[in-house]
Coordinates of C-alpha atoms in Angstrom, one line a residue:
M1 CA 261.6 -70.7 -123.0
D2 CA 258.1 -72.1 -122.9
L3 CA 256.0 -71.5 -119.8
T4 CA 255.7 -74.6 -117.6
T5 CA 255.6 -75.2 -113.9
L6 CA 259.5 -75.4 -114.1
T7 CA 259.9 -72.1 -115.9
A8 CA 257.2 -70.0 -114.2
V9 CA 258.6 -66.9 -112.5
S10 CA 256.1 -67.1 -109.7
P11 CA 255.9 -70.2 -107.5
V12 CA 252.1 -69.7 -107.5
D13 CA 252.1 -71.1 -111.0
G14 CA 255.3 -73.0 -110.7
R15 CA 256.1 -75.1 -107.7
Y16 CA 252.6 -74.7 -106.3
G17 CA 250.7 -74.8 -109.6
S18 CA 248.8 -77.9 -108.8
K19 CA 247.5 -76.4 -105.6
T20 CA 246.4 -73.1 -107.2
E21 CA 244.9 -74.6 -110.3
P22 CA 241.3 -74.2 -109.2
L23 CA 241.8 -70.4 -109.2
R24 CA 243.0 -70.3 -112.8
P25 CA 239.5 -70.2 -114.5
I26 CA 238.6 -67.3 -112.2
F27 CA 241.6 -65.0 -111.7
S28 CA 243.7 -65.6 -114.8
E29 CA 243.7 -63.3 -117.9
Y30 CA 241.3 -65.8 -119.4
G31 CA 239.0 -65.5 -116.3
L32 CA 238.9 -61.7 -116.6
I33 CA 238.2 -61.8 -120.3
Y34 CA 235.4 -64.4 -119.8
H35 CA 233.7 -62.3 -117.1
R36 CA 233.9 -59.2 -119.3
V37 CA 232.2 -61.1 -122.1
L38 CA 229.5 -62.2 -119.7
V39 CA 228.8 -58.7 -118.4
E40 CA 228.7 -57.2 -121.9
V41 CA 226.3 -59.9 -123.1
R42 CA 224.1 -59.5 -120.1
W43 CA 224.0 -55.7 -120.5
L44 CA 222.9 -56.0 -124.2
Q45 CA 220.2 -58.5 -123.1
S46 CA 219.0 -56.1 -120.4
L47 CA 218.6 -53.3 -123.0
A48 CA 216.5 -55.6 -125.1
D49 CA 214.4 -56.4 -122.1
H50 CA 213.7 -52.7 -121.4
P51 CA 210.5 -51.5 -123.1
Q52 CA 211.7 -47.9 -123.4
V53 CA 214.8 -48.8 -125.4
E54 CA 212.8 -49.2 -128.6
E55 CA 215.9 -49.4 -130.8
V56 CA 216.8 -52.7 -129.2
P57 CA 213.6 -54.8 -129.5
P58 CA 213.0 -58.0 -127.5
L59 CA 215.3 -60.7 -128.6
S60 CA 214.1 -63.8 -130.4
E61 CA 214.8 -67.1 -128.7
H62 CA 217.4 -67.9 -131.4
A63 CA 219.3 -64.6 -130.8
R64 CA 219.2 -64.9 -127.0
N65 CA 220.5 -68.5 -127.3
L66 CA 223.3 -67.3 -129.6
L67 CA 224.4 -64.7 -127.0
N68 CA 224.1 -67.1 -124.2
G69 CA 226.2 -69.6 -126.2
I70 CA 229.0 -67.0 -126.6
V71 CA 229.3 -67.0 -122.8
E72 CA 228.6 -70.6 -122.0
K73 CA 231.0 -71.9 -124.7
F74 CA 233.7 -69.3 -124.2
T75 CA 237.1 -71.0 -124.8
L76 CA 240.8 -70.3 -124.6
V77 CA 240.7 -69.8 -128.4
D78 CA 238.1 -67.1 -127.9
A79 CA 240.2 -65.4 -125.2
Q80 CA 243.2 -65.5 -127.5
R81 CA 241.1 -63.9 -130.2
V82 CA 240.3 -61.1 -127.8
K83 CA 244.0 -60.7 -127.1
N84 CA 244.8 -60.6 -130.8
I85 CA 242.3 -57.8 -131.2
E86 CA 243.8 -56.0 -128.3
R87 CA 247.2 -55.9 -130.1
T88 CA 245.5 -53.5 -132.5
T89 CA 243.2 -51.5 -130.2
N90 CA 245.7 -51.4 -127.3
H91 CA 242.6 -51.4 -125.1
D92 CA 241.4 -54.6 -123.4
V93 CA 237.7 -53.8 -122.9
K94 CA 237.3 -52.4 -126.5
A95 CA 238.8 -55.6 -127.7
V96 CA 235.9 -57.5 -126.0
E97 CA 233.4 -55.3 -127.7
Y98 CA 234.9 -55.9 -131.1
F99 CA 235.1 -59.6 -130.4
L100 CA 231.4 -59.7 -129.6
K101 CA 230.6 -57.9 -132.9
E102 CA 232.6 -60.6 -134.7
K103 CA 230.7 -63.4 -132.9
I104 CA 227.3 -62.1 -133.9
T105 CA 228.2 -61.6 -137.6
G106 CA 225.8 -63.4 -139.8
N107 CA 222.8 -63.0 -137.4
A108 CA 220.8 -60.1 -138.9
E109 CA 218.8 -59.5 -135.8
L110 CA 221.9 -59.0 -133.6
E111 CA 223.9 -57.2 -136.3
A112 CA 221.1 -54.6 -136.3
I113 CA 221.7 -53.8 -132.7
S114 CA 225.5 -54.3 -132.6
E115 CA 226.2 -50.7 -131.7
F116 CA 224.3 -51.2 -128.5
I117 CA 227.0 -53.6 -127.3
H118 CA 228.8 -51.6 -124.6
F119 CA 226.1 -48.9 -124.9
A120 CA 226.7 -45.9 -122.6
C121 CA 229.4 -47.9 -120.7
T122 CA 232.8 -46.8 -119.6
S123 CA 235.3 -49.6 -119.4
E124 CA 235.1 -49.5 -115.6
D125 CA 231.4 -50.4 -115.8
I126 CA 232.4 -53.7 -117.3
N127 CA 235.6 -54.1 -115.2
N128 CA 234.1 -53.5 -111.8
L129 CA 231.3 -56.0 -112.4
S130 CA 233.8 -58.5 -113.8
H131 CA 236.1 -58.2 -110.8
A132 CA 233.1 -58.4 -108.4
L133 CA 232.0 -61.7 -110.1
M134 CA 235.5 -63.0 -109.9
L135 CA 235.8 -62.2 -106.2
R136 CA 232.4 -63.7 -105.4
E137 CA 233.3 -66.9 -107.3
G138 CA 236.8 -67.2 -105.8
R139 CA 235.5 -66.6 -102.3
D140 CA 232.3 -68.7 -102.3
N141 CA 233.5 -71.6 -104.5
I142 CA 237.2 -71.9 -103.6
L143 CA 238.4 -70.0 -100.5
V144 CA 235.5 -70.4 -98.0
P145 CA 235.2 -74.2 -98.6
E146 CA 239.0 -74.5 -97.9
M147 CA 238.6 -72.3 -94.8
N148 CA 235.8 -74.6 -93.7
Q149 CA 238.0 -77.7 -94.2
V150 CA 240.7 -76.3 -91.9
I151 CA 238.1 -75.2 -89.3
N152 CA 236.5 -78.7 -89.3
R153 CA 239.8 -80.5 -88.9
L154 CA 240.7 -78.3 -86.0
R155 CA 237.3 -78.7 -84.5
D156 CA 237.7 -82.5 -84.6
L157 CA 241.1 -82.3 -83.1
A158 CA 239.8 -80.0 -80.3
H159 CA 237.2 -82.6 -79.5
E160 CA 239.7 -85.4 -79.6
L161 CA 242.1 -83.6 -77.2
A162 CA 239.5 -81.9 -75.0
G163 CA 240.5 -84.0 -72.0
V164 CA 244.2 -84.0 -72.5
P165 CA 245.8 -81.8 -69.7
M166 CA 248.6 -79.5 -70.6
L167 CA 250.8 -76.9 -68.9
S168 CA 250.0 -73.5 -70.3
R169 CA 252.7 -70.8 -70.7
T170 CA 252.3 -67.0 -70.4
H171 CA 255.3 -64.9 -71.2
G172 CA 257.1 -68.2 -72.0
Q173 CA 256.8 -69.3 -68.4
P174 CA 254.8 -72.1 -66.7
A175 CA 251.2 -70.9 -66.0
S176 CA 247.9 -72.4 -64.9
P177 CA 246.9 -75.8 -66.4
T178 CA 244.7 -76.1 -69.5
T179 CA 243.9 -78.8 -72.0
M180 CA 245.2 -79.1 -75.5
G181 CA 241.7 -79.4 -76.9
K182 CA 240.6 -76.2 -75.2
E183 CA 243.5 -74.3 -76.7
I184 CA 242.7 -75.6 -80.2
A185 CA 239.0 -74.7 -79.6
N186 CA 240.1 -71.1 -79.0
V187 CA 241.5 -71.1 -82.5
V188 CA 238.4 -72.6 -84.0
H189 CA 236.2 -69.9 -82.4
R190 CA 238.4 -67.2 -83.7
L191 CA 238.5 -68.6 -87.2
R192 CA 234.7 -69.0 -87.3
G193 CA 234.3 -65.3 -86.4
Q194 CA 236.7 -64.1 -89.1
R195 CA 235.2 -66.5 -91.7
E196 CA 231.8 -64.9 -91.1
H197 CA 233.2 -61.5 -91.9
V198 CA 234.6 -62.9 -95.1
V199 CA 231.3 -64.5 -96.0
E200 CA 229.1 -61.6 -95.1
T201 CA 231.1 -58.9 -97.0
A202 CA 228.7 -57.5 -99.6
I203 CA 230.1 -57.7 -103.1
L204 CA 229.2 -54.4 -104.8
G205 CA 228.9 -53.2 -108.4
K206 CA 227.9 -50.2 -110.5
I207 CA 227.1 -49.4 -114.1
N208 CA 226.6 -45.7 -114.2
G209 CA 229.0 -44.3 -116.8
A210 CA 232.1 -42.3 -117.1
V211 CA 231.8 -40.3 -113.8
G212 CA 228.9 -42.1 -112.1
N213 CA 226.2 -39.7 -113.3
Y214 CA 224.5 -41.6 -116.2
N215 CA 225.6 -38.7 -118.5
A216 CA 225.6 -40.7 -121.7
H217 CA 222.6 -42.8 -120.8
L218 CA 220.5 -39.7 -120.2
S219 CA 221.7 -37.9 -123.3
A220 CA 220.4 -40.8 -125.4
Y221 CA 217.3 -41.7 -123.3
P222 CA 216.4 -38.9 -120.9
E223 CA 213.0 -40.4 -120.1
I224 CA 214.4 -43.7 -118.7
D225 CA 215.1 -44.2 -115.0
W226 CA 218.6 -45.4 -115.5
A227 CA 219.4 -45.6 -111.8
R228 CA 216.6 -48.1 -111.4
H229 CA 217.7 -50.1 -114.5
A230 CA 221.3 -50.1 -113.2
E231 CA 220.2 -51.4 -109.8
K232 CA 218.1 -54.2 -111.4
F233 CA 221.0 -55.1 -113.7
V234 CA 223.6 -55.3 -111.0
E235 CA 221.3 -57.3 -108.8
S236 CA 220.6 -59.7 -111.6
L237 CA 224.3 -60.6 -111.6
G238 CA 223.9 -61.5 -107.9
L239 CA 225.7 -58.4 -106.7
V240 CA 224.8 -55.5 -104.5
W241 CA 224.2 -52.2 -106.3
N242 CA 226.4 -49.2 -105.3
P243 CA 224.4 -46.0 -106.2
Y244 CA 227.1 -43.5 -105.5
T245 CA 230.4 -43.8 -107.3
I246 CA 232.9 -41.9 -109.4
Q247 CA 234.1 -43.6 -112.6
I248 CA 235.2 -46.6 -110.6
E249 CA 233.4 -48.5 -107.9
P250 CA 235.3 -47.1 -104.9
H251 CA 236.6 -50.6 -103.8
D252 CA 235.8 -50.1 -100.2
Y253 CA 234.1 -53.5 -100.1
M254 CA 237.2 -55.0 -101.5
A255 CA 239.3 -53.5 -98.7
E256 CA 236.8 -55.0 -96.2
L257 CA 237.0 -58.4 -97.8
F258 CA 240.8 -58.5 -98.1
D259 CA 241.2 -57.3 -94.5
A260 CA 238.8 -60.0 -93.3
I261 CA 240.8 -62.7 -95.2
A262 CA 244.0 -61.3 -93.7
R263 CA 242.6 -61.5 -90.2
F264 CA 241.6 -65.1 -90.8
N265 CA 245.1 -65.7 -92.0
N266 CA 246.6 -64.0 -88.9
V267 CA 244.7 -66.4 -86.6
L268 CA 246.3 -69.2 -88.6
I269 CA 249.8 -67.7 -88.4
D270 CA 249.3 -67.6 -84.6
F271 CA 248.2 -71.2 -84.7
C272 CA 251.1 -72.3 -86.8
R273 CA 253.6 -70.7 -84.4
D274 CA 251.9 -72.3 -81.4
V275 CA 251.9 -75.8 -83.0
W276 CA 255.5 -75.4 -84.0
G277 CA 256.3 -74.7 -80.4
Y278 CA 254.2 -77.6 -79.1
I279 CA 256.0 -79.9 -81.6
S280 CA 259.4 -78.6 -80.3
L281 CA 258.3 -79.3 -76.7
G282 CA 257.3 -82.8 -77.7
Y283 CA 253.6 -82.3 -77.0
F284 CA 252.9 -83.4 -80.6
R285 CA 254.6 -86.0 -82.6
Q286 CA 254.4 -86.0 -86.4
K287 CA 253.4 -89.1 -88.3
T288 CA 256.0 -90.0 -90.8
V289 CA 255.2 -90.5 -94.5
A290 CA 257.0 -93.3 -96.4
G291 CA 259.7 -91.9 -98.6
E292 CA 259.7 -88.4 -97.2
V293 CA 263.0 -86.9 -95.9
G294 CA 263.1 -84.4 -93.0
S295 CA 266.7 -83.3 -93.3
S296 CA 269.3 -83.7 -96.1
T297 CA 272.0 -84.6 -93.4
M298 CA 270.2 -85.6 -90.2
P299 CA 268.2 -88.8 -90.9
H300 CA 266.4 -88.7 -87.5
K301 CA 264.6 -85.4 -88.1
V302 CA 260.9 -84.9 -88.9
N303 CA 260.5 -81.2 -89.3
P304 CA 257.2 -79.2 -89.0
I305 CA 257.5 -78.2 -92.6
D306 CA 253.8 -78.0 -93.3
F307 CA 253.2 -75.4 -90.6
E308 CA 256.3 -73.5 -91.6
N309 CA 255.2 -73.5 -95.2
A310 CA 251.7 -72.4 -94.2
E311 CA 253.1 -69.6 -92.1
G312 CA 255.3 -68.3 -94.9
N313 CA 252.6 -68.3 -97.5
L314 CA 250.0 -66.7 -95.1
G315 CA 252.5 -63.9 -94.6
L316 CA 252.8 -63.4 -98.4
A317 CA 249.1 -63.5 -98.8
N318 CA 248.6 -60.8 -96.2
A319 CA 251.3 -58.6 -97.7
I320 CA 249.3 -58.7 -101.0
F321 CA 246.0 -58.1 -99.3
A322 CA 247.4 -55.3 -97.2
H323 CA 248.5 -53.4 -100.3
L324 CA 245.2 -54.1 -102.1
A325 CA 243.2 -52.9 -99.1
Q326 CA 245.3 -49.7 -98.7
K327 CA 245.6 -48.8 -102.3
L328 CA 242.4 -49.7 -104.0
P329 CA 240.0 -47.2 -102.1
V330 CA 242.3 -44.3 -103.1
S331 CA 241.9 -42.8 -106.6
R332 CA 242.7 -39.3 -107.8
W333 CA 239.6 -37.2 -108.5
Q334 CA 237.1 -39.1 -110.5
R335 CA 239.6 -41.9 -111.3
D336 CA 243.2 -42.8 -112.1
L337 CA 244.5 -46.0 -113.5
T338 CA 246.7 -47.2 -110.7
D339 CA 244.0 -49.6 -109.5
S340 CA 244.0 -51.5 -112.8
T341 CA 247.3 -53.2 -112.5
V342 CA 246.9 -53.7 -108.8
L343 CA 243.5 -55.5 -109.3
R344 CA 245.2 -58.1 -111.5
N345 CA 246.9 -59.4 -108.3
M346 CA 243.7 -60.3 -106.4
G347 CA 244.2 -63.9 -107.4
V348 CA 247.8 -63.9 -106.1
G349 CA 246.5 -63.2 -102.6
F350 CA 243.9 -65.9 -102.9
A351 CA 246.6 -68.3 -104.3
Y352 CA 249.0 -67.8 -101.4
T353 CA 246.1 -68.3 -99.0
L354 CA 245.0 -71.5 -100.8
I355 CA 248.6 -72.9 -100.7
A356 CA 248.7 -72.2 -97.0
L357 CA 245.3 -73.8 -96.3
N358 CA 246.4 -76.9 -98.2
S359 CA 249.7 -77.1 -96.2
L360 CA 247.8 -76.7 -92.9
Q361 CA 245.4 -79.5 -93.6
R362 CA 248.4 -81.8 -94.5
G363 CA 250.2 -80.7 -91.3
I364 CA 247.1 -81.2 -89.1
G365 CA 246.7 -84.7 -90.5
K366 CA 250.2 -85.6 -89.4
L367 CA 249.7 -84.5 -85.7
E368 CA 249.7 -87.1 -83.0
A369 CA 249.3 -85.9 -79.4
N370 CA 251.8 -87.1 -76.8
P371 CA 249.9 -86.9 -73.5
E372 CA 252.7 -88.5 -71.5
R373 CA 255.1 -85.7 -72.5
M374 CA 252.5 -83.1 -71.4
L375 CA 252.0 -84.8 -68.1
E376 CA 255.8 -84.7 -67.5
D377 CA 255.7 -80.9 -67.6
L378 CA 252.7 -80.7 -65.4
D379 CA 254.3 -83.0 -62.8
A380 CA 257.5 -80.9 -62.9
N381 CA 255.7 -77.6 -62.2
W382 CA 253.5 -78.1 -59.1
E383 CA 254.0 -74.4 -58.4
V384 CA 251.3 -73.5 -60.9
L385 CA 248.8 -74.6 -58.3
A386 CA 249.6 -71.5 -56.3
E387 CA 246.9 -69.6 -58.1
P388 CA 244.0 -71.8 -57.1
I389 CA 245.4 -72.3 -53.6
Q390 CA 245.8 -68.6 -52.9
T391 CA 242.3 -68.0 -54.3
V392 CA 240.8 -70.5 -51.9
M393 CA 242.7 -69.0 -49.1
R394 CA 241.1 -65.7 -49.8
R395 CA 237.7 -67.3 -49.6
Y396 CA 238.4 -68.5 -46.0
G397 CA 239.7 -65.2 -44.9
I398 CA 243.4 -66.1 -44.6
E399 CA 245.4 -62.9 -44.7
E400 CA 248.0 -62.2 -47.4
P401 CA 247.6 -65.5 -49.2
Y402 CA 249.5 -64.3 -52.3
E403 CA 252.4 -63.1 -50.2
K404 CA 252.5 -66.3 -48.1
L405 CA 252.6 -68.6 -51.1
K406 CA 255.2 -66.4 -52.8
A407 CA 257.4 -66.7 -49.7
L408 CA 257.3 -70.4 -50.0

């Protein structure tokens, strides 16, 4: 059976495939291979730019352009070639190295330095930088812009409803009056705070060999300051250098990032449940969409499906992020391979979050406040004014104001 949106096992690529499509070039197998190719090419170019690596002389413009072209013109056909090589090597990163050697065949200048492709690198040197680039791109280009869209729509709604009075509820019981706009503004403020944690998380990288000590580098070129070169290289990719690692970059920053996204999602879960309740109370109506059906048997119903969909997918996203954040920073001794398969699911957490953010925007767009219904509940609960009355009584020295009002 061919893979289509109808036959995909995961709804991320099936039912919700159109919503998660922007993530495919980043977090797919193609995306991982592409970023590995990019890192390998940039590493070779960095060696050519280092004056003390005399065996790799400065590249001619033609050779540099050829290498850049491998990255810039990387296609699905190229990615499939890497996969075909992997069938023989049974090693995904080694397959990238062999692929690059194939691509430079016929260029004498690059063929002469072909053994410096993947020079002194462990696979994790390439992988950790690739994953870091994928996370940065997914965060900055896809996730944060969608977060901003949700925040902006809620901000606009908060301003629109700033003066609409509403009965608040604590412990499910009538409490002091508030406004619908203020309650939504609370959500906006919380979301902005968590978004900043997401944005400000430093994306780290390393390229220091099999156990983080530059053993192979120094055995070949003991005179070179490899730590300084690694720092410059990692920073040239737009990442932050981590100077102290084992074979893997320890993934602590990933845990920080995933936890921050999960906290953002938790605020939205809270919002979804509150809006669901306000719709149930009649405080919000939902605009109908021509042709849409709310219930298969009850024609009158317009269900809060967008908020329910968002809540469910946010929960799935957080389940993924929770495991990633708990598992990735833990690795036996200088490294075990359990992180490898787990890291392939980073995009799944992003995907469920993206699905939820799309549903939320659709749901927010359907909301229509019902001030008359909110006033009904306020008019029916005059007792909530007991709080300000007893507070004023205290100011004027009336004894036992709380007790007197309670006795009424």
